[in-house]
Amino acid sequence: MAKNPPARGLGALIAHSLIILSVLVGAALGGNPVVVQYDFNVEYVYGAPDCLEHVVMGINGQFPGPTIRAKAGDTVKIRVTNKLHTEGVVIHWRGIRQVNSHNSENLSHVTLNTPWADGTASISQCAINPGETFTYRFVLDKPGTYFYHGHYGMQRSAGLYGSLIVDVADGLKEPFHYDDELNLLLSDWWHKSVHEQQIGLSSSQFRWIGEPQSLLINGRGQYNCSLAAHYSQSSLKPCNFNGGEKCAPQILHVQPNKTYRLRIASNTALASLNLAIGNHKLLVVEADGNYVDPFVVDDLDIYSGQSYSVLITTDQDPSNNYWLSIGVTGRKPETPQGLTLLNYLPNSASKLPISPPPVTPQWDDYNHSKSFSNRILAAKGSQTPPRFYDRRIILLNTQNTIDGYRKWAVNNVSLVLPSTPYLGLMKHELHHVYDQNSPPENFPTNYDIMKPPVNPNTTAGSGVYRLHFNTTVDVILQNANALEEKVSKIHPWHLHGHDFWVLGYGEGKFSQKDEWKLNLRNPPLRNTLVIFPYGWTAIRFIADNRGVWAFHCHIEAHLHMGMGVIFDIDGRNVKNIPPEALACGEIARTSIKKAKISNP
């Protein structure tokens, strides 16, 4: 499927990509919006993502789930039926802000939001019970590369995910040109079931989930064999495929001398990844559904929850094929690279490249990773942040314990979700169900982030940060040493319901002297950030989307262990919430009591 007129070479691509974006930004919802409908049946199926048969969570019998594709301005209606028998389920549409923006003829701006469709159990909705069906309905407010995944327990790790692509509206064009596109959904895979993982994380005899056995590209990976075995002294045997296996790599077929858009999204539960294509440069043009100032790299880092678009030009020797590789970064890798082929047609897909796969940078080469992150800047013509903030919240990320149970905490509070969704609690003013004390907005100035906590004990809490509607909020995410000496982990954090500007990164503890480092001129808009070990990341956003929104570490196990916070942005004034979204917990009990009073 051809996409936009062709351009040749990276120089031409960069020139085209420097188009001012004001037309696109101002008219993102042009064209003739339609309603696009899907039916999802969520169930366990047998699969073999890495050649070893395993139970996976699928949709309509397939893993990964079906790709959702529509245009900016379209309404998506998705009927989700839970066929899991013994588990609830919800689906989060990662990167979709749940806003419905319309520009009328007089250019007045109206926003009708749908926070109840965000798909977060105990926050925006009740879990969908076995046998029940729930209909999500929301507007795709802007084009970009997104994905969806389960947001109940650790169902994302079980395989509940798929791609979500939003094209530009009719009559509009992207600010860059390409001939065709390829979609890459990246993930990691364990042989240990998510139920066993959850028990280990929740036990007083703490058992970490360990490193993944395999990395998957579009749901396919290889365990105990390697596509590139003959290039190395590895003990792994060569993979022998006839092409029909569920774990055989999905080959990326390309024509020589064309420009391709690679849409890349990371749904990993743990792994930070580095992606490279042998002999090919990558021109980065989009991050988390927002256009960026184009820049060329040999490889890119992508953290859990993030997405990118890159352009490649197939201008290498057409008689060869080339490796696309993903490898673990930020953690000592115990997982082999994930591999597939960029197949230059008409070459056979069975023809292996003449060179070995690209080497993943050293896992702890944080200078390499920081250099990439610092190069991501907003495209010319993008919206800039307000120069001043109304409120600043500083969030310290620490590893702690509660009565011997290992937890992650934020400002010494480990998040525990209530049995009734926060959105319903705010709407019905059932304040007795959750902690009324707002969590701390900062941490003690004498806290030493370079050492394990002097007092490792923390507390559990369900309190929320109440943000005034339409105010500008800064959040400084501060990393620190974990419980073990000289250990600080990478944490990708994702904000629901909003994009934010990434104002900057820094080393050590954030202080007033770091204010000058904040970029207010052209910071990128993202929805998922990264905090590097012993460092800080500063973001700014406008709290202009009513609802109750999660802000949390996107590493599945860390969220399960309490690493997140809740923002309430005038949730009590959200309109038009379907009753079935909130009909559980205290709301259901209150409804029953009222019914008994009305009908004694």
JSON list of N, CA and C in Angstrom, two decimals, residues 35 73 271:
[
{"chain": "A", "resi": 35, "resn": "VAL", "atom": "N", "xyz": [-17.22, 5.84, 11.91]},
{"chain": "A", "resi": 35, "resn": "VAL", "atom": "CA", "xyz": [-17.16, 4.94, 13.05]},
{"chain": "A", "resi": 35, "resn": "VAL", "atom": "C", "xyz": [-16.58, 3.61, 12.58]},
{"chain": "A", "resi": 73, "resn": "GLY", "atom": "N", "xyz": [-9.66, 11.53, 13.78]},
{"chain": "A", "resi": 73, "resn": "GLY", "atom": "CA", "xyz": [-11.02, 12.03, 13.74]},
{"chain": "A", "resi": 73, "resn": "GLY", "atom": "C", "xyz": [-12.06, 10.94, 13.74]},
{"chain": "A", "resi": 271, "resn": "ALA", "atom": "N", "xyz": [12.05, -5.41, 29.45]},
{"chain": "A", "resi": 271, "resn": "ALA", "atom": "CA", "xyz": [13.27, -5.09, 28.71]},
{"chain": "A", "resi": 271, "resn": "ALA", "atom": "C", "xyz": [13.22, -3.72, 28.06]}
]
